[in-house]
Amino acid sequence: QAVVTGDVRIGKNCYIGPGAALRGDWGTIILEDGCNVQENCTIHMFPGLTVLLKEGSHIGHGAIIHGATIGRNCLVGMNSVLMDHVQIGDESIVGALTFIKEGTIIPPRSLVAGNPGKIIRAVSDEQLKWKTEGTNLYQQLPAYCKDELKKCQPLRKPKKQTPLRSFHYKTWKSKS
């Protein structure tokens, strides 16, 4: 279960994964439409700050967003940490395990990685397409969960012919 406290505003078709903590107790958190905050993420801020995730923002498993603004259609990779007053430009990708120090401003379409985070190069059209396809999968989860999740008894033995969901989406490395 996710924990959402304080002044948190969540747009349409947003996914918030189990273990996520969105703490708007000292400021405001705004998730525009189509954002996803995956499992075990923390979103928080110093008193009086606002965290803004613009439309289509994709926050990877275990990331920490602390008082930052994430641009439209961005990806923040798994276990990344973004500190206060960070601004990530639209359509940027922050690599997994990246640390972005306080006050850093990243221009649009930037690929950022490292500790501290540095701009590696521009995000390619192919990378942006890959990111957008992944985000689209998460945007479908709220409706899928609403329609499909039902109270049930524990599964003691596998059912025969349990259908598996099939995806043609691959990790970035497997694409090259």
C-alpha positions as protocol buffer text, in pm:
chain_id: "A"
residue {
  index: 1
  type: GLN
  ca { x: 0 y: 0 z: 0 }
}
residue {
  index: 2
  type: ALA
  ca { x: 112 y: 353 z: -75 }
}
residue {
  index: 3
  type: VAL
  ca { x: 97 y: 628 z: 185 }
}
residue {
  index: 4
  type: VAL
  ca { x: -36 y: 968 z: 75 }
}
residue {
  index: 5
  type: THR
  ca { x: -50 y: 1241 z: 341 }
}
residue {
  index: 6
  type: GLY
  ca { x: -107 y: 1617 z: 348 }
}
residue {
  index: 7
  type: ASP
  ca { x: -152 y: 1839 z: 42 }
}
residue {
  index: 8
  type: VAL
  ca { x: -114 y: 1592 z: -245 }
}
residue {
  index: 9
  type: ARG
  ca { x: -298 y: 1650 z: -574 }
}
residue {
  index: 10
  type: ILE
  ca { x: -317 y: 1355 z: -810 }
}
residue {
  index: 11
  type: GLY
  ca { x: -427 y: 1391 z: -1174 }
}
residue {
  index: 12
  type: LYS
  ca { x: -605 y: 1141 z: -1397 }
}
residue {
  index: 13
  type: ASN
  ca { x: -451 y: 807 z: -1497 }
}
residue {
  index: 14
  type: CYS
  ca { x: -173 y: 823 z: -1238 }
}
residue {
  index: 15
  type: TYR
  ca { x: -21 y: 509 z: -1092 }
}
residue {
  index: 16
  type: ILE
  ca { x: 124 y: 507 z: -740 }
}
residue {
  index: 17
  type: GLY
  ca { x: 293 y: 179 z: -652 }
}
residue {
  index: 18
  type: PRO
  ca { x: 299 y: -15 z: -325 }
}
residue {
  index: 19
  type: GLY
  ca { x: 537 y: 122 z: -66 }
}
residue {
  index: 20
  type: ALA
  ca { x: 545 y: 470 z: -218 }
}
residue {
  index: 21
  type: ALA
  ca { x: 529 y: 760 z: 29 }
}
residue {
  index: 22
  type: LEU
  ca { x: 394 y: 1094 z: -94 }
}
residue {
  index: 23
  type: ARG
  ca { x: 429 y: 1330 z: 201 }
}
residue {
  index: 24
  type: GLY
  ca { x: 268 y: 1666 z: 138 }
}
residue {
  index: 25
  type: ASP
  ca { x: 267 y: 1745 z: 508 }
}
residue {
  index: 26
  type: TRP
  ca { x: 511 y: 2041 z: 481 }
}
residue {
  index: 27
  type: GLY
  ca { x: 429 y: 2161 z: 130 }
}
residue {
  index: 28
  type: THR
  ca { x: 238 y: 2062 z: -182 }
}
residue {
  index: 29
  type: ILE
  ca { x: 287 y: 1766 z: -415 }
}
residue {
  index: 30
  type: ILE
  ca { x: 125 y: 1787 z: -758 }
}
residue {
  index: 31
  type: LEU
  ca { x: 110 y: 1492 z: -996 }
}
residue {
  index: 32
  type: GLU
  ca { x: -30 y: 1603 z: -1329 }
}
residue {
  index: 33
  type: ASP
  ca { x: -219 y: 1357 z: -1551 }
}
residue {
  index: 34
  type: GLY
  ca { x: -50 y: 1033 z: -1653 }
}
residue {
  index: 35
  type: CYS
  ca { x: 231 y: 1030 z: -1396 }
}
residue {
  index: 36
  type: ASN
  ca { x: 357 y: 717 z: -1230 }
}
residue {
  index: 37
  type: VAL
  ca { x: 541 y: 684 z: -903 }
}
residue {
  index: 38
  type: GLN
  ca { x: 665 y: 329 z: -874 }
}
residue {
  index: 39
  type: GLU
  ca { x: 720 y: 102 z: -576 }
}
residue {
  index: 40
  type: ASN
  ca { x: 907 y: 235 z: -271 }
}
residue {
  index: 41
  type: CYS
  ca { x: 953 y: 592 z: -397 }
}
residue {
  index: 42
  type: THR
  ca { x: 957 y: 885 z: -157 }
}
residue {
  index: 43
  type: ILE
  ca { x: 829 y: 1229 z: -252 }
}
residue {
  index: 44
  type: HIS
  ca { x: 876 y: 1501 z: 10 }
}
residue {
  index: 45
  type: MET
  ca { x: 1013 y: 1852 z: 60 }
}
residue {
  index: 46
  type: PHE
  ca { x: 1143 y: 2111 z: 304 }
}
residue {
  index: 47
  type: PRO
  ca { x: 864 y: 2325 z: 455 }
}
residue {
  index: 48
  type: GLY
  ca { x: 699 y: 2557 z: 207 }
}
residue {
  index: 49
  type: LEU
  ca { x: 830 y: 2394 z: -112 }
}
residue {
  index: 50
  type: THR
  ca { x: 625 y: 2234 z: -388 }
}
residue {
  index: 51
  type: VAL
  ca { x: 707 y: 1913 z: -571 }
}
residue {
  index: 52
  type: LEU
  ca { x: 569 y: 1914 z: -925 }
}
residue {
  index: 53
  type: LEU
  ca { x: 560 y: 1612 z: -1154 }
}
residue {
  index: 54
  type: LYS
  ca { x: 442 y: 1738 z: -1491 }
}
residue {
  index: 55
  type: GLU
  ca { x: 228 y: 1533 z: -1728 }
}
residue {
  index: 56
  type: GLY
  ca { x: 366 y: 1188 z: -1808 }
}
residue {
  index: 57
  type: SER
  ca { x: 646 y: 1194 z: -1549 }
}
residue {
  index: 58
  type: HIS
  ca { x: 780 y: 846 z: -1476 }
}
residue {
  index: 59
  type: ILE
  ca { x: 950 y: 795 z: -1138 }
}
residue {
  index: 60
  type: GLY
  ca { x: 1137 y: 463 z: -1119 }
}
residue {
  index: 61
  type: HIS
  ca { x: 1139 y: 217 z: -829 }
}
residue {
  index: 62
  type: GLY
  ca { x: 1296 y: 349 z: -509 }
}
residue {
  index: 63
  type: ALA
  ca { x: 1366 y: 703 z: -631 }
}
residue {
  index: 64
  type: ILE
  ca { x: 1357 y: 998 z: -391 }
}
residue {
  index: 65
  type: ILE
  ca { x: 1220 y: 1331 z: -513 }
}
residue {
  index: 66
  type: HIS
  ca { x: 1278 y: 1601 z: -250 }
}
residue {
  index: 67
  type: GLY
  ca { x: 1145 y: 1945 z: -339 }
}
residue {
  index: 68
  type: ALA
  ca { x: 1211 y: 1911 z: -714 }
}
residue {
  index: 69
  type: THR
  ca { x: 1021 y: 1984 z: -1036 }
}
residue {
  index: 70
  type: ILE
  ca { x: 1012 y: 1710 z: -1299 }
}
residue {
  index: 71
  type: GLY
  ca { x: 928 y: 1820 z: -1654 }
}
residue {
  index: 72
  type: ARG
  ca { x: 672 y: 1676 z: -1891 }
}
residue {
  index: 73
  type: ASN
  ca { x: 738 y: 1322 z: -2019 }
}
residue {
  index: 74
  type: CYS
  ca { x: 1055 y: 1269 z: -1811 }
}
residue {
  index: 75
  type: LEU
  ca { x: 1196 y: 948 z: -1668 }
}
residue {
  index: 76
  type: VAL
  ca { x: 1373 y: 943 z: -1333 }
}
residue {
  index: 77
  type: GLY
  ca { x: 1557 y: 612 z: -1306 }
}
residue {
  index: 78
  type: MET
  ca { x: 1545 y: 362 z: -1022 }
}
residue {
  index: 79
  type: ASN
  ca { x: 1698 y: 466 z: -688 }
}
residue {
  index: 80
  type: SER
  ca { x: 1787 y: 814 z: -811 }
}
residue {
  index: 81
  type: VAL
  ca { x: 1785 y: 1105 z: -565 }
}
residue {
  index: 82
  type: LEU
  ca { x: 1680 y: 1457 z: -668 }
}
residue {
  index: 83
  type: MET
  ca { x: 1727 y: 1726 z: -406 }
}
residue {
  index: 84
  type: ASP
  ca { x: 1547 y: 2055 z: -338 }
}
residue {
  index: 85
  type: HIS
  ca { x: 1507 y: 2316 z: -613 }
}
residue {
  index: 86
  type: VAL
  ca { x: 1616 y: 2073 z: -885 }
}
residue {
  index: 87
  type: GLN
  ca { x: 1444 y: 2133 z: -1218 }
}
residue {
  index: 88
  type: ILE
  ca { x: 1443 y: 1860 z: -1480 }
}
residue {
  index: 89
  type: GLY
  ca { x: 1357 y: 1985 z: -1830 }
}
residue {
  index: 90
  type: ASP
  ca { x: 1084 y: 1826 z: -2041 }
}
residue {
  index: 91
  type: GLU
  ca { x: 1158 y: 1490 z: -2209 }
}
residue {
  index: 92
  type: SER
  ca { x: 1476 y: 1431 z: -2007 }
}
residue {
  index: 93
  type: ILE
  ca { x: 1597 y: 1097 z: -1874 }
}
residue {
  index: 94
  type: VAL
  ca { x: 1779 y: 1064 z: -1540 }
}
residue {
  index: 95
  type: GLY
  ca { x: 1970 y: 735 z: -1523 }
}
residue {
  index: 96
  type: ALA
  ca { x: 1930 y: 485 z: -1240 }
}
residue {
  index: 97
  type: LEU
  ca { x: 2127 y: 561 z: -921 }
}
residue {
  index: 98
  type: THR
  ca { x: 2188 y: 924 z: -1020 }
}
residue {
  index: 99
  type: PHE
  ca { x: 2224 y: 1190 z: -749 }
}
residue {
  index: 100
  type: ILE
  ca { x: 2125 y: 1542 z: -852 }
}
residue {
  index: 101
  type: LYS
  ca { x: 2237 y: 1805 z: -604 }
}
residue {
  index: 102
  type: GLU
  ca { x: 2028 y: 2094 z: -477 }
}
residue {
  index: 103
  type: GLY
  ca { x: 1950 y: 2372 z: -722 }
}
residue {
  index: 104
  type: THR
  ca { x: 2062 y: 2189 z: -1037 }
}
residue {
  index: 105
  type: ILE
  ca { x: 1875 y: 2289 z: -1353 }
}
residue {
  index: 106
  type: ILE
  ca { x: 1871 y: 2033 z: -1633 }
}
residue {
  index: 107
  type: PRO
  ca { x: 1766 y: 2158 z: -1979 }
}
residue {
  index: 108
  type: PRO
  ca { x: 1501 y: 1975 z: -2186 }
}
residue {
  index: 109
  type: ARG
  ca { x: 1589 y: 1650 z: -2369 }
}
residue {
  index: 110
  type: SER
  ca { x: 1897 y: 1580 z: -2151 }
}
residue {
  index: 111
  type: LEU
  ca { x: 2031 y: 1238 z: -2056 }
}
residue {
  index: 112
  type: VAL
  ca { x: 2175 y: 1269 z: -1704 }
}
residue {
  index: 113
  type: ALA
  ca { x: 2371 y: 1013 z: -1502 }
}
residue {
  index: 114
  type: GLY
  ca { x: 2625 y: 984 z: -1223 }
}
residue {
  index: 115
  type: ASN
  ca { x: 2701 y: 1114 z: -874 }
}
residue {
  index: 116
  type: PRO
  ca { x: 2675 y: 1405 z: -897 }
}
residue {
  index: 117
  type: GLY
  ca { x: 2448 y: 1389 z: -1200 }
}
residue {
  index: 118
  type: LYS
  ca { x: 2598 y: 1529 z: -1519 }
}
residue {
  index: 119
  type: ILE
  ca { x: 2451 y: 1574 z: -1865 }
}
residue {
  index: 120
  type: ILE
  ca { x: 2587 y: 1293 z: -2082 }
}
residue {
  index: 121
  type: ARG
  ca { x: 2421 y: 1395 z: -2408 }
}
residue {
  index: 122
  type: ALA
  ca { x: 2084 y: 1476 z: -2561 }
}
residue {
  index: 123
  type: VAL
  ca { x: 1800 y: 1223 z: -2540 }
}
residue {
  index: 124
  type: SER
  ca { x: 1754 y: 1063 z: -2882 }
}
residue {
  index: 125
  type: ASP
  ca { x: 1418 y: 1026 z: -3053 }
}
residue {
  index: 126
  type: GLU
  ca { x: 1453 y: 649 z: -3012 }
}
residue {
  index: 127
  type: GLN
  ca { x: 1513 y: 680 z: -2637 }
}
residue {
  index: 128
  type: LEU
  ca { x: 1218 y: 916 z: -2597 }
}
residue {
  index: 129
  type: LYS
  ca { x: 993 y: 676 z: -2789 }
}
residue {
  index: 130
  type: TRP
  ca { x: 1108 y: 389 z: -2562 }
}
residue {
  index: 131
  type: LYS
  ca { x: 1044 y: 598 z: -2249 }
}
residue {
  index: 132
  type: THR
  ca { x: 698 y: 703 z: -2369 }
}
residue {
  index: 133
  type: GLU
  ca { x: 599 y: 342 z: -2446 }
}
residue {
  index: 134
  type: GLY
  ca { x: 702 y: 237 z: -2094 }
}
residue {
  index: 135
  type: THR
  ca { x: 506 y: 521 z: -1937 }
}
residue {
  index: 136
  type: ASN
  ca { x: 200 y: 425 z: -2144 }
}
residue {
  index: 137
  type: LEU
  ca { x: 205 y: 81 z: -1980 }
}
residue {
  index: 138
  type: TYR
  ca { x: 191 y: 242 z: -1635 }
}
residue {
  index: 139
  type: GLN
  ca { x: -86 y: 480 z: -1746 }
}
residue {
  index: 140
  type: GLN
  ca { x: -303 y: 177 z: -1820 }
}
residue {
  index: 141
  type: LEU
  ca { x: -255 y: 24 z: -1474 }
}
residue {
  index: 142
  type: PRO
  ca { x: -513 y: 234 z: -1280 }
}
residue {
  index: 143
  type: ALA
  ca { x: -797 y: 130 z: -1512 }
}
residue {
  index: 144
  type: TYR
  ca { x: -673 y: -229 z: -1526 }
}
residue {
  index: 145
  type: CYS
  ca { x: -659 y: -248 z: -1146 }
}
residue {
  index: 146
  type: LYS
  ca { x: -1002 y: -92 z: -1106 }
}
residue {
  index: 147
  type: ASP
  ca { x: -1155 y: -339 z: -1351 }
}
residue {
  index: 148
  type: GLU
  ca { x: -963 y: -652 z: -1259 }
}
residue {
  index: 149
  type: LEU
  ca { x: -874 y: -647 z: -889 }
}
residue {
  index: 150
  type: LYS
  ca { x: -1124 y: -829 z: -673 }
}
residue {
  index: 151
  type: LYS
  ca { x: -1118 y: -966 z: -322 }
}
residue {
  index: 152
  type: CYS
  ca { x: -1008 y: -1328 z: -336 }
}
residue {
  index: 153
  type: GLN
  ca { x: -878 y: -1622 z: -140 }
}
residue {
  index: 154
  type: PRO
  ca { x: -508 y: -1713 z: -148 }
}
residue {
  index: 155
  type: LEU
  ca { x: -404 y: -1928 z: -443 }
}
residue {
  index: 156
  type: ARG
  ca { x: -285 y: -2258 z: -296 }
}
residue {
  index: 157
  type: LYS
  ca { x: -218 y: -2432 z: -628 }
}
residue {
  index: 158
  type: PRO
  ca { x: -164 y: -2284 z: -973 }
}
residue {
  index: 159
  type: LYS
  ca { x: -472 y: -2271 z: -1190 }
}
residue {
  index: 160
  type: LYS
  ca { x: -459 y: -2460 z: -1516 }
}
residue {
  index: 161
  type: GLN
  ca { x: -402 y: -2241 z: -1819 }
}
residue {
  index: 162
  type: THR
  ca { x: -360 y: -1915 z: -1630 }
}
residue {
  index: 163
  type: PRO
  ca { x: -330 y: -1653 z: -1905 }
}
residue {
  index: 164
  type: LEU
  ca { x: -12 y: -1449 z: -1906 }
}
residue {
  index: 165
  type: ARG
  ca { x: -8 y: -1087 z: -2018 }
}
residue {
  index: 166
  type: SER
  ca { x: 224 y: -1046 z: -2314 }
}
residue {
  index: 167
  type: PHE
  ca { x: 431 y: -735 z: -2383 }
}
residue {
  index: 168
  type: HIS
  ca { x: 659 y: -655 z: -2673 }
}
residue {
  index: 169
  type: TYR
  ca { x: 842 y: -389 z: -2472 }
}
residue {
  index: 170
  type: LYS
  ca { x: 1207 y: -461 z: -2392 }
}
residue {
  index: 171
  type: THR
  ca { x: 1478 y: -313 z: -2171 }
}
residue {
  index: 172
  type: TRP
  ca { x: 1686 y: -45 z: -2340 }
}
residue {
  index: 173
  type: LYS
  ca { x: 1997 y: -267 z: -2362 }
}
residue {
  index: 174
  type: SER
  ca { x: 1808 y: -546 z: -2537 }
}
residue {
  index: 175
  type: LYS
  ca { x: 1703 y: -301 z: -2811 }
}
residue {
  index: 176
  type: SER
  ca { x: 2060 y: -240 z: -2931 }
}
